[in-house]
Coordinates of C-alpha atoms in Angstrom, one line a residue:
M1 CA 89.5 101.1 75.4
I2 CA 92.0 102.0 73.0
N3 CA 94.8 100.1 72.1
K4 CA 97.5 102.4 72.2
Y5 CA 99.6 104.3 75.6
V6 CA 98.9 108.0 75.3
V7 CA 100.2 110.7 78.0
R8 CA 100.2 113.3 79.3
Q9 CA 103.8 115.2 79.3
P10 CA 104.6 118.3 80.8
I11 CA 106.3 121.4 79.4
K12 CA 108.2 123.7 82.2
D13 CA 110.2 126.4 82.3
V14 CA 113.9 126.9 84.1
N15 CA 112.0 127.4 87.6
N16 CA 109.7 123.9 87.1
Q17 CA 106.6 126.0 86.1
I18 CA 104.5 124.3 84.2
L19 CA 103.2 126.3 80.6
G20 CA 101.4 122.9 79.7
Y21 CA 101.3 119.5 78.8
E22 CA 101.9 117.7 75.0
I23 CA 99.8 114.7 74.1
L24 CA 102.2 112.0 73.1
Y25 CA 101.0 108.6 71.7
D26 CA 102.8 105.5 71.4
A27 CA 103.3 104.8 67.9
E28 CA 105.1 106.5 65.0
K29 CA 102.5 104.6 62.7
D30 CA 98.7 104.7 63.5
S31 CA 98.5 108.1 65.2
L32 CA 97.7 111.7 64.8
Y33 CA 101.6 112.4 63.9
N34 CA 101.9 110.4 61.2
P35 CA 100.8 111.6 58.1
S36 CA 100.4 108.3 56.1
S37 CA 98.3 106.8 59.4
D38 CA 95.0 105.3 58.2
Y39 CA 91.7 107.5 58.6
A40 CA 90.1 104.5 61.0
A41 CA 93.7 104.9 63.2
A42 CA 94.1 108.1 63.4
D43 CA 90.2 108.3 64.5
S44 CA 90.1 106.0 66.8
I45 CA 93.0 108.4 68.7
S46 CA 91.3 111.1 68.2
G47 CA 87.5 109.7 69.3
F48 CA 89.6 108.6 72.3
L49 CA 90.7 111.8 73.2
A50 CA 87.7 113.6 72.6
Q51 CA 85.6 111.4 75.1
N52 CA 88.2 112.1 77.5
N53 CA 88.3 116.0 76.6
E54 CA 87.2 117.2 79.9
K55 CA 89.8 115.2 82.1
I56 CA 92.7 116.1 79.3
F57 CA 91.7 120.4 79.2
N58 CA 91.5 121.0 82.6
E59 CA 93.3 124.6 83.0
K60 CA 96.6 124.0 81.4
I61 CA 97.2 124.0 78.1
T62 CA 97.4 121.3 75.9
F63 CA 99.6 120.6 72.7
M64 CA 98.4 118.6 70.2
N65 CA 100.0 117.2 66.4
F66 CA 97.6 117.3 63.8
T67 CA 97.4 116.0 60.2
S68 CA 96.4 118.1 57.3
N69 CA 93.7 114.9 56.9
L70 CA 92.5 116.1 60.5
L71 CA 92.7 119.4 59.9
F72 CA 90.3 119.0 56.9
K73 CA 88.2 116.8 59.1
N74 CA 87.9 119.8 61.5
T75 CA 89.0 117.6 64.5
P76 CA 90.5 120.1 66.4
M77 CA 87.2 121.9 66.8
I78 CA 86.4 118.8 69.4
F79 CA 88.5 120.1 71.8
S80 CA 88.2 123.5 73.8
R81 CA 89.9 126.3 71.8
R82 CA 90.8 128.6 74.7
N83 CA 93.9 126.0 75.9
L84 CA 94.6 123.5 72.7
V85 CA 97.7 124.3 70.6
I86 CA 97.9 123.0 67.0
Q87 CA 100.9 121.5 66.4
I88 CA 101.7 121.3 62.8
E89 CA 104.9 119.7 60.9
D90 CA 106.5 119.7 57.3
N91 CA 103.8 117.1 56.3
V92 CA 101.2 120.0 57.1
I93 CA 103.1 123.0 56.2
M94 CA 103.9 121.7 52.9
H95 CA 100.2 121.0 51.6
P96 CA 99.0 123.5 49.1
L97 CA 96.0 124.4 51.5
S98 CA 98.3 124.8 54.6
M99 CA 97.7 128.4 54.4
T100 CA 94.4 128.4 54.2
L101 CA 93.7 125.6 56.9
I102 CA 96.0 127.5 59.4
Q103 CA 93.9 130.8 58.8
K104 CA 90.2 129.6 59.3
F105 CA 91.4 127.7 62.7
R106 CA 93.6 131.0 63.2
K107 CA 90.0 133.2 63.3
V108 CA 88.1 131.4 65.5
G109 CA 91.2 131.4 68.2
Y110 CA 93.1 128.4 67.9
Q111 CA 97.1 128.7 68.8
F112 CA 100.0 127.2 67.0
A113 CA 103.0 125.6 66.9
I114 CA 105.6 124.5 64.5
N115 CA 107.4 121.0 65.4
D116 CA 111.3 121.2 64.1
F117 CA 111.4 124.4 62.3
Q118 CA 113.5 124.9 58.8
F119 CA 115.3 127.8 57.4
A120 CA 112.8 127.9 54.1
P121 CA 110.6 130.2 52.6
R122 CA 107.1 128.4 53.5
Y123 CA 108.0 128.4 57.1
F124 CA 108.6 132.5 57.3
G125 CA 105.4 132.8 55.2
L126 CA 103.5 131.3 58.5
M127 CA 105.3 133.2 61.2
E128 CA 102.6 135.8 62.0
Y129 CA 99.9 132.9 62.7
I130 CA 102.8 131.1 64.9
D131 CA 102.7 131.1 68.1
Y132 CA 105.6 128.7 69.1
I133 CA 108.3 126.9 68.0
R134 CA 109.8 123.7 69.1
L135 CA 113.2 122.7 68.8
N136 CA 113.6 118.9 68.8
F137 CA 116.8 118.7 71.1
K138 CA 116.6 114.6 70.8
D139 CA 118.6 114.9 67.2
G140 CA 119.1 118.7 66.1
H141 CA 122.5 119.8 66.3
K142 CA 123.7 122.5 68.6
S143 CA 124.4 125.2 66.0
S144 CA 121.4 124.9 63.7
L145 CA 119.2 124.7 67.0
S146 CA 121.0 128.3 68.4
N147 CA 120.2 129.7 65.2
I148 CA 116.2 129.1 65.6
V149 CA 115.9 130.0 68.8
K150 CA 117.5 133.4 68.0
M151 CA 115.4 133.6 65.1
G152 CA 112.3 132.7 67.4
K153 CA 113.2 135.4 70.2
G154 CA 113.7 138.1 66.6
F155 CA 110.0 137.0 66.0
Q156 CA 109.0 137.4 69.7
K157 CA 108.1 133.5 69.6
T158 CA 107.8 131.3 72.6
C159 CA 110.5 128.7 71.9
I160 CA 110.0 125.0 73.0
A161 CA 113.0 122.7 73.2
Y162 CA 111.6 119.0 73.3
G163 CA 113.2 115.7 73.8
I164 CA 115.2 116.6 76.6
D165 CA 116.2 113.0 77.9
T166 CA 119.3 114.2 79.7
K167 CA 120.8 117.0 81.8
E168 CA 123.4 118.2 79.1
K169 CA 120.8 118.5 76.9
Y170 CA 118.5 120.3 79.6
D171 CA 121.8 122.3 80.1
M172 CA 122.8 123.6 76.6
A173 CA 118.8 124.6 76.1
V174 CA 119.2 127.0 79.3
E175 CA 122.3 128.3 77.7
M176 CA 120.4 129.2 74.4
G177 CA 117.8 130.8 76.2
V178 CA 114.7 128.0 75.1
D179 CA 111.8 129.7 77.3
Y180 CA 110.2 126.1 78.1
F181 CA 111.5 122.6 78.3
Q182 CA 110.2 119.1 77.6
G183 CA 111.3 115.2 77.5
S184 CA 112.0 112.6 79.6
Y185 CA 114.5 114.5 82.2
V186 CA 112.0 117.1 82.3
A187 CA 108.9 114.9 83.6
G188 CA 111.3 113.4 86.0
I189 CA 112.5 116.8 87.5
L190 CA 110.0 117.5 90.9
T191 CA 110.3 120.6 93.3
T192 CA 112.0 120.3 96.4
K193 CA 110.1 121.6 99.3
A194 CA 112.4 123.0 101.8
H195 CA 111.6 122.5 105.6
K196 CA 113.3 124.8 107.8
A197 CA 113.5 122.5 110.6
D198 CA 115.2 118.7 110.4
Y199 CA 112.5 116.5 108.6
L200 CA 112.4 113.9 111.7
Q201 CA 111.4 116.5 114.4
S202 CA 108.9 118.0 112.1
N203 CA 105.2 117.6 113.5
F204 CA 104.1 116.6 109.1
F205 CA 106.8 113.6 109.6
Q206 CA 105.4 112.6 112.5
L207 CA 102.1 112.5 111.3
V208 CA 103.3 110.7 108.3
V209 CA 104.7 107.8 111.0
E210 CA 101.9 107.9 112.7
I211 CA 99.2 107.6 110.2
T212 CA 101.1 104.8 108.4
K213 CA 100.9 102.6 111.5
D214 CA 98.9 99.3 111.1
E215 CA 97.2 100.6 114.3
P216 CA 97.0 104.5 114.2
D217 CA 96.4 106.3 117.6
V218 CA 93.9 108.8 117.3
T219 CA 94.9 110.7 120.3
A220 CA 98.1 111.0 119.0
I221 CA 97.4 112.1 116.0
E222 CA 95.3 114.5 117.5
E223 CA 97.9 115.8 119.6
I224 CA 100.3 116.0 116.5
I225 CA 98.1 118.5 114.5
S226 CA 96.8 120.6 117.4
R227 CA 100.2 121.6 117.9
D228 CA 100.8 123.3 114.8
A229 CA 99.0 126.0 113.1
S230 CA 99.4 124.8 109.7
L231 CA 98.7 121.4 110.1
S232 CA 95.2 122.2 111.9
Y233 CA 94.6 124.7 109.5
A234 CA 94.8 122.7 106.3
L235 CA 92.8 120.0 108.0
L236 CA 90.0 122.3 109.0
K237 CA 90.2 123.5 105.6
M238 CA 90.1 120.4 103.8
V239 CA 87.1 119.0 106.0
N240 CA 84.8 122.2 105.4
S241 CA 85.6 122.2 101.6
A242 CA 83.1 121.6 98.9
Y243 CA 84.0 117.7 99.6
F244 CA 82.6 116.8 102.2
A245 CA 79.6 119.5 101.9
Q246 CA 78.9 119.0 105.9
R247 CA 75.8 121.2 106.8
K248 CA 77.6 122.1 109.8
R249 CA 80.8 123.7 110.4
T250 CA 83.5 121.6 111.9
S251 CA 85.5 123.6 114.1
S252 CA 87.5 121.1 116.7
I253 CA 90.6 118.9 115.2
R254 CA 88.5 116.0 116.9
Q255 CA 85.8 116.3 115.0
A256 CA 87.5 116.8 111.8
L257 CA 89.2 113.4 112.2
V258 CA 85.9 112.1 113.2
T259 CA 84.4 113.4 109.8
V260 CA 87.5 112.7 107.1
G261 CA 88.2 109.0 109.0
L262 CA 91.6 107.7 109.2
G263 CA 91.2 106.0 105.8
Q264 CA 91.7 109.3 104.1
L265 CA 93.4 111.4 106.0
K266 CA 95.9 108.6 104.8
Q267 CA 94.7 109.3 101.6
W268 CA 94.9 112.5 101.5
I269 CA 97.8 113.7 104.4
Y270 CA 100.0 115.5 101.8
L271 CA 97.1 118.1 101.5
L272 CA 98.3 118.8 105.2
S273 CA 101.8 119.7 104.0
F274 CA 100.5 123.1 102.5
N275 CA 103.2 125.5 103.9
Q276 CA 102.3 129.0 104.4
N277 CA 105.7 129.9 103.1
E278 CA 106.5 128.2 99.9
D279 CA 105.4 128.9 96.4
P280 CA 101.8 127.6 95.9
S281 CA 102.1 126.5 92.6
A282 CA 105.3 124.6 93.3
S283 CA 103.1 122.9 96.4
E284 CA 100.2 122.1 93.5
E285 CA 102.5 120.4 91.2
I286 CA 104.4 118.0 93.4
L287 CA 100.8 117.4 95.5
K288 CA 99.0 116.5 92.4
V289 CA 101.9 113.9 91.0
S290 CA 101.9 112.1 94.0
F291 CA 97.9 111.5 94.2
L292 CA 98.1 110.9 90.7
R293 CA 101.0 108.2 91.2
A294 CA 99.4 107.4 93.9
N295 CA 95.8 106.6 92.1
F296 CA 97.6 105.0 89.1
C297 CA 99.6 102.1 91.2
A298 CA 96.2 101.6 93.1
E299 CA 94.1 101.4 89.7
L300 CA 96.8 99.2 87.8
W301 CA 97.0 97.0 90.5
E302 CA 93.7 95.9 90.0
Y303 CA 95.0 93.9 86.9
T304 CA 98.0 92.6 88.3
K305 CA 98.1 88.6 89.6
D306 CA 99.4 87.6 92.7
M307 CA 100.8 91.3 93.9
P308 CA 103.1 90.4 97.2
I309 CA 100.8 94.2 98.7
A310 CA 97.3 95.1 98.8
K311 CA 95.8 97.7 96.8
S312 CA 95.7 100.4 99.6
E313 CA 99.4 99.6 100.3
A314 CA 100.0 100.2 96.1
Y315 CA 98.1 103.8 96.7
L316 CA 100.8 104.6 99.5
M317 CA 103.8 103.3 97.3
G318 CA 102.5 106.2 94.3
M319 CA 102.4 108.4 97.1
F320 CA 105.1 108.3 99.0
S321 CA 107.2 107.9 96.0
T322 CA 107.7 112.2 96.4
L323 CA 108.4 111.9 100.1
G324 CA 112.2 112.8 99.5
N325 CA 111.1 116.0 97.3
L326 CA 108.2 116.5 100.3
M327 CA 110.6 116.6 102.6
N328 CA 113.8 117.7 101.4
A329 CA 115.7 114.5 102.6
P330 CA 117.0 111.2 101.0
L331 CA 114.1 108.9 100.6
T332 CA 116.4 105.8 101.5
D333 CA 116.6 107.6 105.2
I334 CA 113.0 108.9 105.2
M335 CA 111.7 105.4 104.5
K336 CA 113.7 103.5 107.4
E337 CA 111.3 105.5 109.9
I338 CA 108.2 104.8 107.8
P339 CA 105.6 102.0 109.0
V340 CA 105.3 100.4 105.7
A341 CA 105.8 97.2 103.6
D342 CA 109.4 95.9 102.6
E343 CA 108.2 95.1 99.2
V344 CA 107.3 98.8 99.0
K345 CA 110.1 100.1 100.3
A346 CA 112.4 97.5 98.1
A347 CA 110.3 99.3 95.2
L348 CA 111.1 102.9 96.0
L349 CA 114.7 102.4 96.5
Y350 CA 116.1 99.6 94.3
H351 CA 112.7 99.2 92.2
E352 CA 112.7 95.4 92.7
G353 CA 110.6 92.8 93.1
K354 CA 107.0 93.0 91.4
C355 CA 106.1 96.0 93.6
G356 CA 109.1 97.5 91.8
L357 CA 107.9 96.8 88.6
L358 CA 104.3 98.3 89.0
Y359 CA 106.0 101.6 90.0
D360 CA 108.7 101.7 86.9
L361 CA 105.2 101.0 84.9
V362 CA 104.2 104.3 86.3
L363 CA 107.4 105.5 85.8
S364 CA 107.6 104.8 82.7
Y365 CA 104.4 106.1 81.8
E366 CA 105.2 109.7 83.0
K367 CA 108.2 110.0 80.5
A368 CA 106.6 107.8 77.7
D369 CA 109.0 105.0 77.6
W370 CA 106.5 102.9 75.6
K371 CA 108.9 100.3 75.0
Y372 CA 109.6 99.4 78.8
I373 CA 105.5 100.1 79.6
T374 CA 104.9 97.3 77.8
E375 CA 107.2 95.4 79.0
C376 CA 106.4 96.0 82.6
A377 CA 102.7 95.1 81.9
Q378 CA 103.6 92.2 80.5
Q379 CA 105.5 90.7 83.4
L380 CA 102.6 92.2 85.4
G381 CA 99.9 90.4 83.3
I382 CA 98.1 94.0 83.0
P383 CA 96.6 94.0 79.5
T384 CA 98.0 97.3 77.5
H385 CA 94.7 98.0 75.9
V386 CA 93.4 99.5 79.4
I387 CA 96.4 101.5 80.7
A388 CA 95.6 104.6 78.9
Q389 CA 92.1 104.9 79.9
I390 CA 93.0 104.3 83.5
Y391 CA 95.6 106.9 83.2
F392 CA 93.2 109.6 82.1
D393 CA 90.8 108.3 84.6
C394 CA 93.1 109.2 87.4
V395 CA 94.4 112.6 86.1
D396 CA 90.5 113.4 86.4
D397 CA 90.1 112.0 89.8
V398 CA 93.2 113.7 90.9
N399 CA 91.9 117.5 89.5
V400 CA 88.2 116.7 90.6
I401 CA 89.3 115.7 94.1
W402 CA 92.0 118.3 94.4
E403 CA 89.1 121.6 93.2
S404 CA 86.7 120.2 95.8
L405 CA 89.2 119.7 98.7
L406 CA 90.5 123.6 98.1
N407 CA 87.1 125.1 97.9
P408 CA 85.4 125.7 100.2
Y409 CA 81.6 124.4 100.8
E410 CA 80.8 128.3 102.1
K411 CA 82.7 131.1 103.3
D412 CA 83.0 131.1 106.8
D413 CA 84.4 133.8 108.9
L414 CA 84.6 132.3 112.0
L415 CA 87.2 129.4 110.8
G416 CA 90.5 131.7 112.1
E417 CA 88.6 131.4 115.3
A418 CA 88.3 127.6 115.3
I419 CA 91.4 126.8 114.4
E420 CA 93.2 129.5 117.1
E421 CA 91.0 127.7 119.7
S422 CA 92.2 124.1 118.2
A423 CA 95.8 124.7 117.5
G424 CA 96.4 127.6 120.3
I425 CA 98.2 129.9 118.1
S426 CA 98.1 133.7 118.7
Q427 CA 95.9 135.9 116.7
V428 CA 99.1 137.5 114.8
G429 CA 100.4 134.3 114.0
L430 CA 96.7 133.6 112.8
N431 CA 96.3 136.6 110.8
K432 CA 99.6 135.8 109.0
L433 CA 98.5 132.6 108.0
Q434 CA 95.7 133.5 106.9
K435 CA 96.8 135.7 104.8
S436 CA 99.5 133.8 103.2
M437 CA 96.9 130.8 102.4

């Protein structure tokens, strides 16, 4: 365990597509960010990250700050050069051996980013080795930030605005022509999935309502899924995935429901929301955020005291937090129709009660609001030293399950026929559906 908060914060473009993540730490002292950090503290954090290497470096680029001390110790070598971007600040650039250090890591394939670029010769001397220029929109002045962006564009460097904590700062960065954005405001932006039909009438929403009942009706669930081609395809694709690794191919909706089980279907119901007419990357982002919040809420619940809801309800609270984005409708209207505990509704809508504290802790962790994380954890009785490990374990769980559920156990040309038989759709419609998945 590590007595620090460690979180990855997304870096997105103007279309809300994720470039990668920056690893953030809660303390200005005793961290990889601070050149005056003692070796023990820096080693503690780098050791924690090394232990969670595979959980952090999945398929996206990861940005991490390194001091000159850590560069001399070859700490970046612990991590994958394909996905790591080494961030450096003025304390590294001013070091007499900075050029030697940067060239050494550059030769073996690492990329570099400069934090808080300055118009000084020592910065321009490094430009041929730098891939990203990061601009501090939390403290920087508009005119100087704009000049840096123009200079960066002239050198064909990718510009990242960080410290974007308000819409005004986001709009200002967009106006300047910044390539990517990062901050608490950006972390809170989720893609909205538009549905053609009114969400109350959609088969997916009716399925959510049915599956969250105290005693779900299997026949009703089968009927809802069977009349919808997308739901049928998604369920059969999931049940025939590597996660379940069945020897015999599942070819009917009823058989699929028996294999998955209503408990797991309730957990993974968002996977059935995949729509053939939507951007897959946008769908992936909102679904992964949903599952991560759900897992994080459920695992943190284990450390709470006197919570008025069960662990399974904590999971649903995290998952349903994005339902407004998923259905493209006000969450207040949606929650009127969903049969979940009143405490869960109060938490999601009004941030009230102990459930509201748990939900706020999860949201605060996404935004790296260290002070409020500590306040929530203390009120809930959660030891602060376990949170970082729980978080990255949940990140890993989501990625592992995501990959195994979406990858087929074996190729099967008969899957389309099974879907057509179960859902009663035409061959023309089936062909369109298969091409879009």
